[in-house]
Tab-separated table of C-alpha atoms in Angstrom:
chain	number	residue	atom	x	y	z
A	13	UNK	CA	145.884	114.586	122.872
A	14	UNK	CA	143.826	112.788	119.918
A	15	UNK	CA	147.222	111.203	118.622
A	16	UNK	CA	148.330	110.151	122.090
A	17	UNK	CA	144.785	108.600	122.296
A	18	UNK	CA	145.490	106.578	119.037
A	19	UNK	CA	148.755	105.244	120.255
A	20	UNK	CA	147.554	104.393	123.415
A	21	UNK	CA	144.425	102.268	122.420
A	22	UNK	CA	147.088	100.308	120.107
A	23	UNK	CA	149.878	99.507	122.701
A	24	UNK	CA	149.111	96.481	123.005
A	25	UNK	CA	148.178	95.447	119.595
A	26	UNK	CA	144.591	94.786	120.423
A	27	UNK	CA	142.010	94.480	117.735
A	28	UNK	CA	139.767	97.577	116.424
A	29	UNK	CA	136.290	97.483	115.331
A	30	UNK	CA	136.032	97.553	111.130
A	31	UNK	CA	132.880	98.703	111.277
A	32	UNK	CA	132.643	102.118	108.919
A	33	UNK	CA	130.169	103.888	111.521
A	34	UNK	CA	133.082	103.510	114.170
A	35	UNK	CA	134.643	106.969	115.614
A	36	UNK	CA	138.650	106.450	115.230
A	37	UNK	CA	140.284	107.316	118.270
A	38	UNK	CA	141.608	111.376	117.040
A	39	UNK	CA	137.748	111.778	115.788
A	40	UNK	CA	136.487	110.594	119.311
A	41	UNK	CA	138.738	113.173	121.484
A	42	UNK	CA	137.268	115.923	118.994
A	43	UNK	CA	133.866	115.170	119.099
A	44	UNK	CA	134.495	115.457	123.209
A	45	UNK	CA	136.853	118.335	123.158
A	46	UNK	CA	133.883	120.291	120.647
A	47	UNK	CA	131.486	118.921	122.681
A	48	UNK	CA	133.234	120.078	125.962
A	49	UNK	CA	133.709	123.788	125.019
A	50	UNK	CA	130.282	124.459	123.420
A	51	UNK	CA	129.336	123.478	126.691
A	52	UNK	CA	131.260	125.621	128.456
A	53	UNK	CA	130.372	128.580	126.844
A	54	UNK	CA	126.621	128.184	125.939
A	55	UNK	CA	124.626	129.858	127.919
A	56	UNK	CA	121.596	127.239	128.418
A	57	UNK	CA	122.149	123.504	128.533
A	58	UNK	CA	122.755	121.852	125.298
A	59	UNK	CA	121.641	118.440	123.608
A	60	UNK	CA	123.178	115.425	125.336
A	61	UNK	CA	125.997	113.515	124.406
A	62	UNK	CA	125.209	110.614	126.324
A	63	UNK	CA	126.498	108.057	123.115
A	64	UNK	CA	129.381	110.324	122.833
A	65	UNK	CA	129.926	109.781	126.743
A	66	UNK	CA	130.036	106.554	126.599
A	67	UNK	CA	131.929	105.406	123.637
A	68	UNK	CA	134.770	107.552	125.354
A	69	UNK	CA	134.476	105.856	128.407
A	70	UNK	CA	134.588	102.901	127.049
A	71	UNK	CA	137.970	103.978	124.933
A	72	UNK	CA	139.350	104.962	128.336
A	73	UNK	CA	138.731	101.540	129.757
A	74	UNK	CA	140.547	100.079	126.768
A	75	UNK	CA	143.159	102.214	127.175
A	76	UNK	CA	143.400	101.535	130.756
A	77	UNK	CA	143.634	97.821	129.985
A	78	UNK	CA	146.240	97.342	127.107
A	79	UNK	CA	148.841	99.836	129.493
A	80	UNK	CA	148.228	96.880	132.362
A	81	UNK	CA	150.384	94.784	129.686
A	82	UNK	CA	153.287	97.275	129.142
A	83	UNK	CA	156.043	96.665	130.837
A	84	UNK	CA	156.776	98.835	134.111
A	85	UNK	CA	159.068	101.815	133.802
A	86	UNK	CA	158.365	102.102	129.978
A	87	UNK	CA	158.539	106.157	129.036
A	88	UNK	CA	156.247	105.819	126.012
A	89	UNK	CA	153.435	104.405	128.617
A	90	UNK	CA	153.858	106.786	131.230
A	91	UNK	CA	153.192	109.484	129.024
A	92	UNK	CA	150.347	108.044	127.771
A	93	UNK	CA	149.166	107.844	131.521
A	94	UNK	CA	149.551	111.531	131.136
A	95	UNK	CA	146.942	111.679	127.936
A	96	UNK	CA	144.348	109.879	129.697
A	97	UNK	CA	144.150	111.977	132.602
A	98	UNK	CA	143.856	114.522	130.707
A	99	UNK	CA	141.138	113.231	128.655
A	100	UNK	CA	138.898	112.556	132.195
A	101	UNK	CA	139.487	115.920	133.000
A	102	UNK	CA	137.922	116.707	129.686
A	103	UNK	CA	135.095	114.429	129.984
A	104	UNK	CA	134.779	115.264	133.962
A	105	UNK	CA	134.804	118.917	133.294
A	106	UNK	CA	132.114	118.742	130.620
A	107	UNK	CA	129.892	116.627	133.150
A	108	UNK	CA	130.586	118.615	136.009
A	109	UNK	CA	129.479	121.892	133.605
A	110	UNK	CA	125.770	119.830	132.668
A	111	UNK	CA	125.182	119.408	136.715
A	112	UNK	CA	126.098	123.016	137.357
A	113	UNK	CA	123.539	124.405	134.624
A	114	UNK	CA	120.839	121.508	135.903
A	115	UNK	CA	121.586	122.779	139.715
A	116	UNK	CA	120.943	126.702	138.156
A	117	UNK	CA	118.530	126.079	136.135
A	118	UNK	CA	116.727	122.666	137.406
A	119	UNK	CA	112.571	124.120	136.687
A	120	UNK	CA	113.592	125.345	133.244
A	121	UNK	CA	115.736	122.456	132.369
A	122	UNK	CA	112.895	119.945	133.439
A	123	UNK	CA	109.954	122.201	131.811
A	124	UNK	CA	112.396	122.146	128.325
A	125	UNK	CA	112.556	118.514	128.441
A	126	UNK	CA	109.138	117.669	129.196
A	127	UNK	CA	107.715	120.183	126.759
A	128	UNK	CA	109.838	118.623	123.778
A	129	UNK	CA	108.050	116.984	120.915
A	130	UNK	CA	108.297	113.333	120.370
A	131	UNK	CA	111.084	112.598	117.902
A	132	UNK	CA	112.839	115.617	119.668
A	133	UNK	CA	116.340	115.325	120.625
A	134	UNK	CA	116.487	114.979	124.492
A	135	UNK	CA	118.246	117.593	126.696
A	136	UNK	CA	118.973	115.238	129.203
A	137	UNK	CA	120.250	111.699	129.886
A	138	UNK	CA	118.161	109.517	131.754
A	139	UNK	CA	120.316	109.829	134.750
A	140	UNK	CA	120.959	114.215	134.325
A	141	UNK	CA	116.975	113.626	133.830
A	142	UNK	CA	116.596	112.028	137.410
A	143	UNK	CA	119.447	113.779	138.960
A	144	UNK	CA	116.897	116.617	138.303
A	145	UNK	CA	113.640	115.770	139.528
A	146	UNK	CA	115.034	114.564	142.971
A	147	UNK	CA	117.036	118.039	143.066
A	148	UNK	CA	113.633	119.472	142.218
A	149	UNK	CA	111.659	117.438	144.891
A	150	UNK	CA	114.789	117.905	147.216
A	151	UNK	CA	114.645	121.844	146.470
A	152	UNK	CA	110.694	122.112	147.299
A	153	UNK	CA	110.772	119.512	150.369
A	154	UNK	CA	113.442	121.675	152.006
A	155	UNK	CA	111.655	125.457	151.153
A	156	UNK	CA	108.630	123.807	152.780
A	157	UNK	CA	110.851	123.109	156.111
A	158	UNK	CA	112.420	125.699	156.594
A	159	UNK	CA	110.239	128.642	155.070
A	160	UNK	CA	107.456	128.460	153.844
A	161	UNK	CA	105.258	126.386	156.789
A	162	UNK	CA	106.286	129.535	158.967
A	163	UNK	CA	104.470	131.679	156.475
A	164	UNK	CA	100.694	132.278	155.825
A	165	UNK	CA	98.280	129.883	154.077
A	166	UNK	CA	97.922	132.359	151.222
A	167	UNK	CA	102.196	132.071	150.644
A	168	UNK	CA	102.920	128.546	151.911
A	169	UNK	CA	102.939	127.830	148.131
A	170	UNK	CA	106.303	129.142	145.271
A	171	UNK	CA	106.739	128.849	141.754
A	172	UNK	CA	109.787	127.563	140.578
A	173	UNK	CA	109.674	128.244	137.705
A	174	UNK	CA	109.498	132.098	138.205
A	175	UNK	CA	111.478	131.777	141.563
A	176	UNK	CA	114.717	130.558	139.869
A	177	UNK	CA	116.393	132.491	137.311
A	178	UNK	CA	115.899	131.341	133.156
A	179	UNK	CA	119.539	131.234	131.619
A	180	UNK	CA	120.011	134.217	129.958
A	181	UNK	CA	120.108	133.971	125.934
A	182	UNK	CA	121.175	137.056	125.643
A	183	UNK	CA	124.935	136.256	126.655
A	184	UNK	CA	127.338	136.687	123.729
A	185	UNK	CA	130.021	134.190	122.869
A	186	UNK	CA	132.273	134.505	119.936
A	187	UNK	CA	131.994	131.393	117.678
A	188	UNK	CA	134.347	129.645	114.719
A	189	UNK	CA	132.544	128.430	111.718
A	190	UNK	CA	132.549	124.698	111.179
A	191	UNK	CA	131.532	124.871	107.562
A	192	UNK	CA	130.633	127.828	105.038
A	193	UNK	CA	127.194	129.159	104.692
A	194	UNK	CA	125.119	131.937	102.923
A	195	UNK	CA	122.687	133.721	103.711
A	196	UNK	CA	122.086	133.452	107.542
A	197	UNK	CA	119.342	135.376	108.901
A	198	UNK	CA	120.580	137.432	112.114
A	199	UNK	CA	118.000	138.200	115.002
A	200	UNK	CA	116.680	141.477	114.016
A	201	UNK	CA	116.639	144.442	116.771
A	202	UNK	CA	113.344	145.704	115.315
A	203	UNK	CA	110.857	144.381	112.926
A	204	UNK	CA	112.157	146.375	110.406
A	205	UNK	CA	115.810	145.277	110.390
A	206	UNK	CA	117.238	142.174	108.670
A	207	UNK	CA	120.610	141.250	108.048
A	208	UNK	CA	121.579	138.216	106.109
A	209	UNK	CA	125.176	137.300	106.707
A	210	UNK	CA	127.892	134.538	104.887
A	211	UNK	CA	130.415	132.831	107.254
A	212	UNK	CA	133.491	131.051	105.760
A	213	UNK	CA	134.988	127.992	107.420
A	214	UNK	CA	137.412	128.744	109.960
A	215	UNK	CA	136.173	132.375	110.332
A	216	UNK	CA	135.965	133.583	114.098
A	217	UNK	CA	132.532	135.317	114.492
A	218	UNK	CA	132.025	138.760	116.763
A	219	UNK	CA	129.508	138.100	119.635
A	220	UNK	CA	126.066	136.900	118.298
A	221	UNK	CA	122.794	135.432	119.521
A	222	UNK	CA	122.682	132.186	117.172
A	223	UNK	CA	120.621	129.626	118.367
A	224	UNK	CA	121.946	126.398	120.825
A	225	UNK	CA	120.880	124.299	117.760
A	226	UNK	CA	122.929	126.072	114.826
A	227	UNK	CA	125.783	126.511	116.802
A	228	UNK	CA	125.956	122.720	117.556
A	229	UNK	CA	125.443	122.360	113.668
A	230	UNK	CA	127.424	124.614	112.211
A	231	UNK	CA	129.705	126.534	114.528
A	232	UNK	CA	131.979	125.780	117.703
A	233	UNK	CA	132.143	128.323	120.548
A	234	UNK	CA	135.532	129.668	121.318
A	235	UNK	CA	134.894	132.288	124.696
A	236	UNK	CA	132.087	133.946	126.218
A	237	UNK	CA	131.102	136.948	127.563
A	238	UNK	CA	129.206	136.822	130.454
């Protein structure tokens, strides 16, 4: 997919961007396909990739416009048509999996975000970040219809963020190492356990508990157990 994605951009001879900081087209699609499948698996919601979002967006569009000036009935472009659908079901699927964790999780989700400390990555886009709060307001304008103004005074009032479920951290997911490292301190069971392990690049890992933040550093979720 990240060599079609090359070709494609180029079918038309258009210019590309010098600049050094620049994603190529392959490293793009693999930031998105990482990006995409840590997702999928994690548990909680991850950092956003809102840059990452739109950078491939904007590929797409390029794409999009430099197969308007192939010639109709060309093989090489309809294949290429292939690629890119594939790459918005990528991008679509890792969208639609931040909504459905926002929709599960919406009072956690906002409380996370709101409790981060300035200079913090953010959790959410600005729109996942407003998609929320409505779904929040939504959520506590339609309990009040249709439940709790039937109840007594003392219960007319919830707490959402004990009434819906926290994502469960617990979950295992098996993980492949992005880079080697020694000496990683595993969760302990008891106080008086400590394990320090070494992971080698390319290694799959058995289930573990790593945190969201060193697995989006250092390791790329491969399947979860749920």
């Amino acid at each position: 997919m990240a060599d079609a994605l090359s070709e494609a951009s180029d079918l038309s001879g258009g210019e590309e961007s010098q600049d050094e900081d620049v994603l190529t087209p392959p490293e793009l699609i693999a930031r998105l396909e990482e990006a995409w499948l840590n997702e999928k698996f994690s548990p909680e919601l991850l950092e956003n990739k809102s840059e990452l979002v739109e950078c491939v967006m904007e590929q797409l569009t390029h794409m999009e416009e430099n197969l308007q000036r192939v010639k109709k009935g060309d093989l090489k472009a309809s294949i290429h048509r292939m690629e890119i659908d594939r790459i918005r079901f990528v991008l679509s699927s890792f969208l639609r999996s931040r909504l459905q964790k926002i929709e599960k999780f919406f009072p956690h989700v906002l409380e996370k975000e709101k409790s981060r400390a300035d200079g913090d990555p953010s959790f959410l886009s600005p729109e996942e970040f407003a998609f929320a709060k409505e779904y929040l307001a939504n959520t506590e304008v339609y309990l009040k219809a249709v439940a709790l103004r039937h109840m007594p005074p003392n219960l007319q009032s919830v707490d959402m963020l004990k009434a819906v479920p926290e994502p469960c951290l617990d979950s295992f997911v098996f993980l492949r190492v992005k880079e080697r490292q020694e000496n990683i301190l595993v969760e302990p069971e008891t106080d008086d356990q400590r394990m320090l392990v070494a992971i080698k690049h390319g290694e799959a890992q058995k289930p573990s508990s790593y945190t969201s933040c060193f697995i989006q550093e250092l390791l790329q979720m491969i399947y979860s157990i749920i």
